[in-house]
Coordinates of C-alpha atoms in Angstrom, one line a residue:
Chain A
X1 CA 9.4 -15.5 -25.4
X2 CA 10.0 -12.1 -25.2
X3 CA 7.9 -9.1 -24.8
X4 CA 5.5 -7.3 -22.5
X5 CA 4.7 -8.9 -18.7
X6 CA 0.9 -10.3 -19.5
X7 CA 2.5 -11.7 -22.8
X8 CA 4.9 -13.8 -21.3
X9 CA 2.1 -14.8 -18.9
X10 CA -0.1 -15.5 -22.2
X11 CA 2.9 -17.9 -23.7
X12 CA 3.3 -19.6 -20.2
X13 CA -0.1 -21.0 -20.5
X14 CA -0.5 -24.5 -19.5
X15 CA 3.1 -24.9 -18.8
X16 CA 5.2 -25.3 -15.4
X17 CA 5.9 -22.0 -13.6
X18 CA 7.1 -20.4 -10.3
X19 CA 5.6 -17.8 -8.3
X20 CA 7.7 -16.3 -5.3
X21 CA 5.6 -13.9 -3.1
X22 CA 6.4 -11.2 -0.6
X23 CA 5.9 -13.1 2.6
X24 CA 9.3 -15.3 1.3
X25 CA 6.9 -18.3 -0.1
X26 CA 7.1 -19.7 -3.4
X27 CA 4.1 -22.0 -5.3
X28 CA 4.9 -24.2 -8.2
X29 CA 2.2 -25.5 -10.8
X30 CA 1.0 -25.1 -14.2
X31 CA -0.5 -21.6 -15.0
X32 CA -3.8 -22.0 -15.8
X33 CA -4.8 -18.2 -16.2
X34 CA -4.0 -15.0 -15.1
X35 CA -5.3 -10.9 -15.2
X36 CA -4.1 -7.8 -15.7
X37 CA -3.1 -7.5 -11.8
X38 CA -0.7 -10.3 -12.4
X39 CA -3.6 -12.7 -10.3
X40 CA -2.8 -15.8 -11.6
X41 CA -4.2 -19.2 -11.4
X42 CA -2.5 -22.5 -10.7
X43 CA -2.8 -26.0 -10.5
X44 CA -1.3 -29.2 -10.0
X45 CA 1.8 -30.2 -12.2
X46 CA 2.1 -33.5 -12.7
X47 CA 5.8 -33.4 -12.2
X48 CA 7.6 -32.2 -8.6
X49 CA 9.3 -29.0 -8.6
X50 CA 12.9 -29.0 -9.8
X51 CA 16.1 -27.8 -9.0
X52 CA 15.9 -25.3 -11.8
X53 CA 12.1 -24.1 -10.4
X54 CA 14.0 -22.4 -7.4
X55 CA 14.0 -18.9 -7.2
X56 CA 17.3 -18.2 -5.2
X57 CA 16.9 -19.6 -1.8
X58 CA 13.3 -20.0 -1.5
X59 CA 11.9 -23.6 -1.2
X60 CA 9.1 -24.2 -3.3
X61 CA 5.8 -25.7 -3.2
X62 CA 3.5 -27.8 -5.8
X63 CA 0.2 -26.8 -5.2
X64 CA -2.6 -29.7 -5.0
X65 CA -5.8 -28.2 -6.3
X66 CA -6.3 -25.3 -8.2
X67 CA -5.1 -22.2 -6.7
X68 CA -5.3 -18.7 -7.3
X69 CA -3.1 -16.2 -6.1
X70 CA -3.7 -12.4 -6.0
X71 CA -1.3 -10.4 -7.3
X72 CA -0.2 -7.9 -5.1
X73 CA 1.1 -10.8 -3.0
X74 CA 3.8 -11.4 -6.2
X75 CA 7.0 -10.5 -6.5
X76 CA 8.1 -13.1 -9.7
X77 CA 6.8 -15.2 -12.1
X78 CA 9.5 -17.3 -13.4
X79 CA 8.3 -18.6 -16.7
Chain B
X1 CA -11.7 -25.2 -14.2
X2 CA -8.6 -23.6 -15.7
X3 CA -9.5 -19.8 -16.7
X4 CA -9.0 -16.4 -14.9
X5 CA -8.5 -16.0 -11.4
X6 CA -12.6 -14.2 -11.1
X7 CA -13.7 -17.2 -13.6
X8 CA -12.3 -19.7 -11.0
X9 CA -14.5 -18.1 -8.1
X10 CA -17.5 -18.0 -9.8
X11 CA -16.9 -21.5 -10.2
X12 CA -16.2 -22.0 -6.9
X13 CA -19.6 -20.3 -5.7
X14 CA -21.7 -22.5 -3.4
X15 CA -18.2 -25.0 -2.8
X16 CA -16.3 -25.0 0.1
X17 CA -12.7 -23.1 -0.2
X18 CA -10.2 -22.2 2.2
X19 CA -9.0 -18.1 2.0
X20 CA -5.0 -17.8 3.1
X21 CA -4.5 -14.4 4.3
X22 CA -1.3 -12.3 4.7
X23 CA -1.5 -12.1 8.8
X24 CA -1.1 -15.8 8.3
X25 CA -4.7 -16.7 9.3
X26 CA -6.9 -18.9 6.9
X27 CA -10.6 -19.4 6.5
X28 CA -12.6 -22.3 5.5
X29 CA -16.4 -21.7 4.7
X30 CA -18.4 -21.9 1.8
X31 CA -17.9 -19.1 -0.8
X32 CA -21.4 -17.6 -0.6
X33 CA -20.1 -14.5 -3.0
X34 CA -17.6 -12.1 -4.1
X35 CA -16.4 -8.9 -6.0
X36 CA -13.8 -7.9 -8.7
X37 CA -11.2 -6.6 -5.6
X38 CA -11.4 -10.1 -4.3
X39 CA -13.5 -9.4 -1.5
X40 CA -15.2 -12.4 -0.7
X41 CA -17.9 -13.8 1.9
X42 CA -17.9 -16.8 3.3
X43 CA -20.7 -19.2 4.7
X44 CA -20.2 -21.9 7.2
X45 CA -19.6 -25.1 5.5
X46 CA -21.7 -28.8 7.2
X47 CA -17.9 -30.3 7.3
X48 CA -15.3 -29.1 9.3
X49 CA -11.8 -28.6 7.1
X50 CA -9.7 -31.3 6.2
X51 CA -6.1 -32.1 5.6
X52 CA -6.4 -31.1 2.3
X53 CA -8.4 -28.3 2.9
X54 CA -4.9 -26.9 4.7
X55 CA -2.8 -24.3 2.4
X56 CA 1.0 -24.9 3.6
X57 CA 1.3 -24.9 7.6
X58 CA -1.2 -22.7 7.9
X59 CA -4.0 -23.8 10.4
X60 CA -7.4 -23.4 8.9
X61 CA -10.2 -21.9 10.7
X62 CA -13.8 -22.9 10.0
X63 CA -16.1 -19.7 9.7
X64 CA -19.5 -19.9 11.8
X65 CA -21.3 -17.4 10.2
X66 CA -21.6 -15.3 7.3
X67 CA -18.1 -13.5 7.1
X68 CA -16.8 -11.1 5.1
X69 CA -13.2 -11.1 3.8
X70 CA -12.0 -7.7 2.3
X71 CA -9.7 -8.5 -0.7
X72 CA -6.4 -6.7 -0.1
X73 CA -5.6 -9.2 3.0
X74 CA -5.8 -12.6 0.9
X75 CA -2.9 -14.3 -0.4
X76 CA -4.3 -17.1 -1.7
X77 CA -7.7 -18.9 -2.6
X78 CA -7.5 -23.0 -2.9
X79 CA -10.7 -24.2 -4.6
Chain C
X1 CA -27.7 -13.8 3.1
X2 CA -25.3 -14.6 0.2
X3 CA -24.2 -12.6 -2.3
X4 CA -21.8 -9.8 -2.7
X5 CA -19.7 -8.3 -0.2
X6 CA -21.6 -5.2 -0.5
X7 CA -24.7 -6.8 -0.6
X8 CA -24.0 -8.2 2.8
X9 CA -23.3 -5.1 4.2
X10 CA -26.5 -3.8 2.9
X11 CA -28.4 -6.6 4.3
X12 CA -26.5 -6.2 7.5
X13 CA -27.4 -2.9 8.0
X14 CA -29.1 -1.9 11.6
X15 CA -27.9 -5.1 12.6
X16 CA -25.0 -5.8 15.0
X17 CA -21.6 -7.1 13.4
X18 CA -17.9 -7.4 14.2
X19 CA -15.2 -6.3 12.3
X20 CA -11.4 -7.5 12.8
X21 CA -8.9 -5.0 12.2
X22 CA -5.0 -5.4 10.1
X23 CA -3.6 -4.1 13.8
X24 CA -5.4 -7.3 15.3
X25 CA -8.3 -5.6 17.2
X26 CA -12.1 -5.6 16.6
X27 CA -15.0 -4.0 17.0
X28 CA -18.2 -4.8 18.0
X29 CA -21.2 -2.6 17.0
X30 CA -24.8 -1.8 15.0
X31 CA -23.6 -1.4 11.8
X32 CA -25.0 1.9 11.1
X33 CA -23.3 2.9 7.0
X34 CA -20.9 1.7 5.0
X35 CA -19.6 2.9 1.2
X36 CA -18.0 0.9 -1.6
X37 CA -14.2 1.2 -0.2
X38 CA -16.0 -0.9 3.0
X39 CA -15.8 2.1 4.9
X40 CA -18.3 1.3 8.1
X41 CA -20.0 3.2 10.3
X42 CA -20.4 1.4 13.5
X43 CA -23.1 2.4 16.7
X44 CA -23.2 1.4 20.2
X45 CA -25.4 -1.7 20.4
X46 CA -27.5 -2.3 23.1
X47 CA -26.2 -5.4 23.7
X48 CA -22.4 -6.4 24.8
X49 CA -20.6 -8.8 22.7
X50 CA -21.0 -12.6 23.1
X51 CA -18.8 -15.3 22.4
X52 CA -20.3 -16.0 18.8
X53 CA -19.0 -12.3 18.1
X54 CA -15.5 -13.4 18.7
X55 CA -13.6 -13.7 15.6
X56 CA -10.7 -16.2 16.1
X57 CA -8.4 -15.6 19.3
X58 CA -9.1 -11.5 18.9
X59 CA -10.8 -9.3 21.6
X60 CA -13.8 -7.6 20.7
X61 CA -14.5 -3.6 21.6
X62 CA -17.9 -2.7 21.3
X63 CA -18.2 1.0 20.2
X64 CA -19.8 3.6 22.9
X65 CA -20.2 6.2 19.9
X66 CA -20.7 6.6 16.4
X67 CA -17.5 5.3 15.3
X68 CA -16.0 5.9 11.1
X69 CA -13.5 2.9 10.9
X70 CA -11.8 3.5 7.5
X71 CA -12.4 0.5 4.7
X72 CA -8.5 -0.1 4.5
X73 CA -7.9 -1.5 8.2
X74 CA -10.5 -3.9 7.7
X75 CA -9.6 -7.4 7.6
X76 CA -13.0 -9.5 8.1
X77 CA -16.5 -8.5 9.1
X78 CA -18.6 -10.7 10.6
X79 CA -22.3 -10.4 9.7
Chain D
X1 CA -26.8 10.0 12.8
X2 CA -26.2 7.2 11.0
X3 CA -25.7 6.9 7.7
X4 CA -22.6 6.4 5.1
X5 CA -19.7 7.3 6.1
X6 CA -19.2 10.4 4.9
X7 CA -22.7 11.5 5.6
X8 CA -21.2 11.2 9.0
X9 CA -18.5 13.4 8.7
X10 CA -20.7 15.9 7.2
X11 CA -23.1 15.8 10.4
X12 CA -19.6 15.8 12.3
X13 CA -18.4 19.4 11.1
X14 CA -17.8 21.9 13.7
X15 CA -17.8 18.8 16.2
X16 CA -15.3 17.8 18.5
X17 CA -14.0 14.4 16.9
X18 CA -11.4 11.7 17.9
X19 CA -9.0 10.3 14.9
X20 CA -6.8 7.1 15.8
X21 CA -4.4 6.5 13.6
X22 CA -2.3 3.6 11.8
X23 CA 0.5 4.7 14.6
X24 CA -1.1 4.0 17.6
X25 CA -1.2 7.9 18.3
X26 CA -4.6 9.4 18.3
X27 CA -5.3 13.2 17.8
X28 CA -8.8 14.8 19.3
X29 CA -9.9 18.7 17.9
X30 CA -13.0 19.9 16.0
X31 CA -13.4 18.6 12.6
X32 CA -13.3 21.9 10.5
X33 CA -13.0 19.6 7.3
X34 CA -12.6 16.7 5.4
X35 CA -12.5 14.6 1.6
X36 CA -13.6 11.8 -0.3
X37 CA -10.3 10.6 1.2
X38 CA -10.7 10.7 4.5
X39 CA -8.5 13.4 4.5
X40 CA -9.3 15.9 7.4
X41 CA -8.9 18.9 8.8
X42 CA -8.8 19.6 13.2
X43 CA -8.3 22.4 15.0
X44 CA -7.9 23.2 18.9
X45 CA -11.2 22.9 20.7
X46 CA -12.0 24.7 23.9
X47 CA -12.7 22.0 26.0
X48 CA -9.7 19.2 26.7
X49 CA -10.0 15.4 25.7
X50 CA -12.1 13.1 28.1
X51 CA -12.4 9.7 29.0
X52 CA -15.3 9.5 26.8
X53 CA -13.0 11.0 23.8
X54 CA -10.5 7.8 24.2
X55 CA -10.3 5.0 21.9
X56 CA -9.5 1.8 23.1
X57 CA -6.3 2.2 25.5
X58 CA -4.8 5.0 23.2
X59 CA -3.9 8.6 24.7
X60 CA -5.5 11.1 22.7
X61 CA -2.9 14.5 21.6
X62 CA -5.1 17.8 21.3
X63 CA -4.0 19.5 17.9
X64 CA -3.2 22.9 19.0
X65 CA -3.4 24.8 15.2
X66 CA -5.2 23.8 12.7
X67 CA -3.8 20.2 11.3
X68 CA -4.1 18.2 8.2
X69 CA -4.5 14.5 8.6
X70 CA -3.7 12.3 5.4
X71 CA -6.5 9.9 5.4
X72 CA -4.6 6.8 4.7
X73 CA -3.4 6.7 8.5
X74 CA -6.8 7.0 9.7
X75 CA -8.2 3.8 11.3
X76 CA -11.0 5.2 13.2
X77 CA -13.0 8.6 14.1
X78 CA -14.8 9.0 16.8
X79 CA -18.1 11.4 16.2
Chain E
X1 CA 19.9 8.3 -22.6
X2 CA 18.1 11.2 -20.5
X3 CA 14.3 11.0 -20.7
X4 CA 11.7 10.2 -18.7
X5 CA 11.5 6.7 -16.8
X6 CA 9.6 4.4 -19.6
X7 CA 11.6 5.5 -22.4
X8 CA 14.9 5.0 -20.4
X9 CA 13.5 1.6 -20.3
X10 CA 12.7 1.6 -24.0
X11 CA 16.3 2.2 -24.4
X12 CA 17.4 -0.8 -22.2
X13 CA 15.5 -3.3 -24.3
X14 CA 17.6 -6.1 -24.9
X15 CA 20.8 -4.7 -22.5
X16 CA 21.6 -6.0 -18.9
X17 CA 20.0 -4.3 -16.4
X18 CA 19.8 -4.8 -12.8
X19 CA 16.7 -4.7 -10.8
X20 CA 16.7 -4.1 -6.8
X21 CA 13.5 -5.2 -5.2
X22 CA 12.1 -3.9 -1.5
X23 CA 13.0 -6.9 -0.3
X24 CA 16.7 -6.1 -0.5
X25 CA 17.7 -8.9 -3.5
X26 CA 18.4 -7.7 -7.0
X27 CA 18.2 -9.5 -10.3
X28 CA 20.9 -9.5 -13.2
X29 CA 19.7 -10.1 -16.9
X30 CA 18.6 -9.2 -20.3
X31 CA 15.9 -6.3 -20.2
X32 CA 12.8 -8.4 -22.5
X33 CA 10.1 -6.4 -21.9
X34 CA 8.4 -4.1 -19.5
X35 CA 5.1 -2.1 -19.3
X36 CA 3.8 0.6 -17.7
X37 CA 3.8 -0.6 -14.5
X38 CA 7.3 -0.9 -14.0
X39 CA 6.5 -5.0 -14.5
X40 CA 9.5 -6.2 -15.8
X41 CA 10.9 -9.3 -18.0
X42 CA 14.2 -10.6 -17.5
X43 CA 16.3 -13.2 -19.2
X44 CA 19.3 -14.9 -19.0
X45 CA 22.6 -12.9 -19.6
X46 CA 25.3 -14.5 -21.7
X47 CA 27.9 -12.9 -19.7
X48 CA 27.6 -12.8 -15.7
X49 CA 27.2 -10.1 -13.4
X50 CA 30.5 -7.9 -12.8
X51 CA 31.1 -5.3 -10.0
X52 CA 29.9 -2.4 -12.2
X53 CA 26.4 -4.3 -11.9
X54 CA 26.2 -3.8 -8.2
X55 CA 23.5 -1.5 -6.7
X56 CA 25.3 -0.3 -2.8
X57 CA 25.9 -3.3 -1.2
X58 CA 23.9 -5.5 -2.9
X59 CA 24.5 -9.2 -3.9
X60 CA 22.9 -9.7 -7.8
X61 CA 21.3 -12.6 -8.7
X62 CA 21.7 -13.7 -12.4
X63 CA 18.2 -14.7 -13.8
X64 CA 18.3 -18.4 -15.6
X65 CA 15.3 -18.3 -16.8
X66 CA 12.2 -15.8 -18.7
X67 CA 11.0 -14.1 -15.3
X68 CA 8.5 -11.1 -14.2
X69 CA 8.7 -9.3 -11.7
X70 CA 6.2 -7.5 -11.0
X71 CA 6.7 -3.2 -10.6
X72 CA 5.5 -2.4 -7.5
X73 CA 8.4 -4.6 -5.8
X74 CA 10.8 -2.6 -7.7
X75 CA 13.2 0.5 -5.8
X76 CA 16.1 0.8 -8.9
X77 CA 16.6 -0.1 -12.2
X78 CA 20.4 0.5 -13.4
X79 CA 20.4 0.5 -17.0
Chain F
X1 CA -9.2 28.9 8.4
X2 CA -11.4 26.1 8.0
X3 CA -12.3 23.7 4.9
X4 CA -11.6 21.1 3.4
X5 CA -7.6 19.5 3.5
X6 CA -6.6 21.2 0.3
X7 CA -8.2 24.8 0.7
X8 CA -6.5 24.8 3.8
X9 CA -2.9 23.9 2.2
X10 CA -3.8 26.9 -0.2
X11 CA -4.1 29.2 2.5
X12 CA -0.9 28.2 3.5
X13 CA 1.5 28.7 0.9
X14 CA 4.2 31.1 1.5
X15 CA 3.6 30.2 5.6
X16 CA 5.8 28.2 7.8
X17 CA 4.2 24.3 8.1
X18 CA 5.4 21.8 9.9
X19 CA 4.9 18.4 8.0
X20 CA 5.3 14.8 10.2
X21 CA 6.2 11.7 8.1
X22 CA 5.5 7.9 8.4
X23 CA 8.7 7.3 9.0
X24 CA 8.4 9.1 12.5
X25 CA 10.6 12.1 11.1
X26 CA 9.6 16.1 10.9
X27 CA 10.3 19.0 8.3
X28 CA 10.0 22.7 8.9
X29 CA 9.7 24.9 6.4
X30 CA 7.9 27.5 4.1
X31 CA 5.2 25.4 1.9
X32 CA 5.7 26.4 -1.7
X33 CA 3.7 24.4 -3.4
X34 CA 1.3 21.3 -2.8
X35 CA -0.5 19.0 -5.6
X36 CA -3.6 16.9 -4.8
X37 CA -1.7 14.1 -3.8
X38 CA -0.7 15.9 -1.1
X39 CA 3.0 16.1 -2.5
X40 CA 4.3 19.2 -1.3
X41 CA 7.1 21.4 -1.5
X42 CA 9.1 23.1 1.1
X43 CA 11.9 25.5 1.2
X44 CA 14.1 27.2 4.0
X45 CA 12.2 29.0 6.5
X46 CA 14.3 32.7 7.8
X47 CA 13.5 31.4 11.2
X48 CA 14.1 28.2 13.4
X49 CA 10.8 25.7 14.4
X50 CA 10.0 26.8 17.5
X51 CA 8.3 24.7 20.4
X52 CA 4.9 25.7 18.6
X53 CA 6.2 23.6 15.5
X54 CA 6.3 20.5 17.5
X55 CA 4.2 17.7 16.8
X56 CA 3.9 15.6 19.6
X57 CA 7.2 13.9 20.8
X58 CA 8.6 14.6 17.4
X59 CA 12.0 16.8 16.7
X60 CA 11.4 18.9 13.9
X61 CA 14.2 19.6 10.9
X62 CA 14.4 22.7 8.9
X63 CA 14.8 22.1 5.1
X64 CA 18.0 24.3 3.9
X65 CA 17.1 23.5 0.4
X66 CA 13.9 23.2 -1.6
X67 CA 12.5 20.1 -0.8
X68 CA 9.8 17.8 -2.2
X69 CA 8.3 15.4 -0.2
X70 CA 5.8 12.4 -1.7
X71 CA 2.6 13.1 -0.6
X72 CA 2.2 9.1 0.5
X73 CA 4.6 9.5 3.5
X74 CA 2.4 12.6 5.4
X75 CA 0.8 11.8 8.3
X76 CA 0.5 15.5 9.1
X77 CA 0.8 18.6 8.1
X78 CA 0.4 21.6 10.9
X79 CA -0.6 24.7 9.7
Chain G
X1 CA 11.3 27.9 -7.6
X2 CA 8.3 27.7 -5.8
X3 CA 5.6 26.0 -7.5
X4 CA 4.2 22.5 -7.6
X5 CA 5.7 19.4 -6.9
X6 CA 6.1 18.3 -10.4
X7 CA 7.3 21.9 -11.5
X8 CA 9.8 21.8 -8.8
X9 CA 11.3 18.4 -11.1
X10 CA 10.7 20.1 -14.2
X11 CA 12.9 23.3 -12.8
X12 CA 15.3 20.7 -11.6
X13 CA 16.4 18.9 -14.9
X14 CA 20.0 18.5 -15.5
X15 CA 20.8 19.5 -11.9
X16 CA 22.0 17.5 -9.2
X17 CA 19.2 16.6 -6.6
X18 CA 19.2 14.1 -3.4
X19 CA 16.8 11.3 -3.3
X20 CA 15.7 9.9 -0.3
X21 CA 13.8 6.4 -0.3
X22 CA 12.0 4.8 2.6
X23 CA 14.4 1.7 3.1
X24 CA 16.4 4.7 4.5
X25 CA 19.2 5.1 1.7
X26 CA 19.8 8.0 -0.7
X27 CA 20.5 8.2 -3.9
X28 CA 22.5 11.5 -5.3
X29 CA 23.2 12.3 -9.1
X30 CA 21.8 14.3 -12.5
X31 CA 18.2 14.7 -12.4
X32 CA 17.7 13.6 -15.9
X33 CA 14.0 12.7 -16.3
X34 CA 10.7 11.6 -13.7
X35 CA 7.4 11.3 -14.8
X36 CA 3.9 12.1 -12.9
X37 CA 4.5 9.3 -10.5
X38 CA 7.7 11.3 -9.5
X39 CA 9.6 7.8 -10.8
X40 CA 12.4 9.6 -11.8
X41 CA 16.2 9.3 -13.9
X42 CA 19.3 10.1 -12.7
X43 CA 23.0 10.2 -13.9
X44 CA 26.4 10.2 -12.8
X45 CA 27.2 13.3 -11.6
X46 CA 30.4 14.8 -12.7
X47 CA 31.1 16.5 -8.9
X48 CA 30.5 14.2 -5.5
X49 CA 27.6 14.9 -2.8
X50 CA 29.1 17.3 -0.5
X51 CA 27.6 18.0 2.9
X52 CA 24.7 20.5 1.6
X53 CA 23.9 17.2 -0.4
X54 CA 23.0 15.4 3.0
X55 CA 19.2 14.9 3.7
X56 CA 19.5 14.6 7.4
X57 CA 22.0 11.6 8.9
X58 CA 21.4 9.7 5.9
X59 CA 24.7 8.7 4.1
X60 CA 24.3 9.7 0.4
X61 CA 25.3 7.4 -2.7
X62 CA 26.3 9.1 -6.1
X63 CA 24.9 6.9 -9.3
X64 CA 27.4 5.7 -11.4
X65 CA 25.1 4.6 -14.2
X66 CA 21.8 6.1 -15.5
X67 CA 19.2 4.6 -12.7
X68 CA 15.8 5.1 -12.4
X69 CA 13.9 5.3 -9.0
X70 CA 10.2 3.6 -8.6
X71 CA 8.6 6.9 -7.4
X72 CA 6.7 4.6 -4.5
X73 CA 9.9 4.8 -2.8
X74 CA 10.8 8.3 -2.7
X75 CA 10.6 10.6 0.7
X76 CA 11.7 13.7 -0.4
X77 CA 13.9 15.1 -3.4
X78 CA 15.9 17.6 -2.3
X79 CA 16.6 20.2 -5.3

């Protein structure tokens, strides 16, 4: 699961991740594809966010339809 | 609907979606078009948005007319 | 009128638009040019803005002159 | 006088002109140049700013020399 | 360890670093990958962060988990 | 005297400029050098910015040293 | 030691230099590699910033560590 940025992103397909964004928000749901500008697409994870889906303080939230969030908004993707 | 972030929108073309932007304003119209930065325009959609058209606590403004939306202002795009 | 953002512009040309600015104020003119960075060129137009010009809560300006407004202030141009 | 945006700027050379920038200052001189970034070049011109030179509510500085603007704080020129 | 920015970063592979963002937070953990961007990967350190981890007067979150960040957020990496 | 931004920076080297920043700071100095970002390089000037070097409200500080400044803070640069 | 931006850096390697970033801090130490983005290396330097060291009132930090600088946050680099 290491390895370049896009790669991780590749592995993290269809699995539960994390984004935090610059205006302090953070949006939780499984990655359903991505670009080179780290624009990434999400959508609704069955499961609720976690205590281990934080991202320091920030409270995160599952998104309900499929999302997509452009990238220079981003500031980490945890995978 | 899973795929890339520019797959998604042209998806999404002709369906109402609701545009987040980073002054904390959001849009709801009918996505009528858009380009690789993101830019997108937006029609005015027959219903007026819904709860779940909303994208956290952001109050969601229905366009009237045919608006463009230049790219580098959009957070986020909920299908 | 759909299509892509810069197709709107092209179809908007000689036509009177608004366009809302990052620093929260708009303009209101013919829209004269524009280039692929959404550069506009806006003229004075005949007529005074209306009510349907308003975008959201903003105040709209109409131009007196031949006015360059650079592609990176724009936030959303109403066609 | 209409035309793309840089087609303006061409037609503009050796014009008095009116640049407002990202700051909220605004500066008013000839244009005796410019680039495909906006970049430009004023210098003093003979006659003082008037009302008709103003932009919105901002005051409008003279340049006294000749003065490079970096076009990535330009939000608007006046022709 | 002199060289130019990527190959310090080449160097770091698999070693602690810590990451200060714009947003004045910092990030602890195991260098996995990075690309030309400055995008970076992180991973969980075995051992936590110690004083000599500190960037000024910044506290350092410890990573727990594969994350991105992505490069333009980034102002230091101490290797 | 005239031309475009650039030509106009080449004219200058080895004269006294007086460079405003973003950041609402000045620098005097002698302009060394210059690259097409607009990066340019100053070094100490034999004599002190006069009331000529002023831009606008601004207080102007002489460089002591050679000094590079990132092209991407310029606002302006007074010839 | 005139010359280009990037030819001051080149002339500069292995020397001390001051860094200053737009969140207002400064970095001080070896100038041990940049690259065309003028992200750039530095090192502990064997002697402390003095007062010639000083870009203006800002207080400037040595690097204890190799550290590299995104260049997107660099003011000036004072050689």
């Amino acid at each position: 699961m290491s390895g370049r940025p896009l790669d991780v992103l590749e592995a993290s397909l269809d699995e539960p991740v994390t984004v935090s964004l610059k205006d302090g928000t953070a949006f939780f749901g499984v990655l359903a594809g991505y670009d080179q500008h780290m624009n990434v697409v999400l959508e609704d994870a069955a499961d609720a966010p976690t205590l281990d889906d934080a991202l320091g303080d920030l409270d995160v939230e599952s998104v309900e339809d499929t999302t997509i969030i452009r990238g220079d908004n981003v500031v980490a993707i945890k995978a």
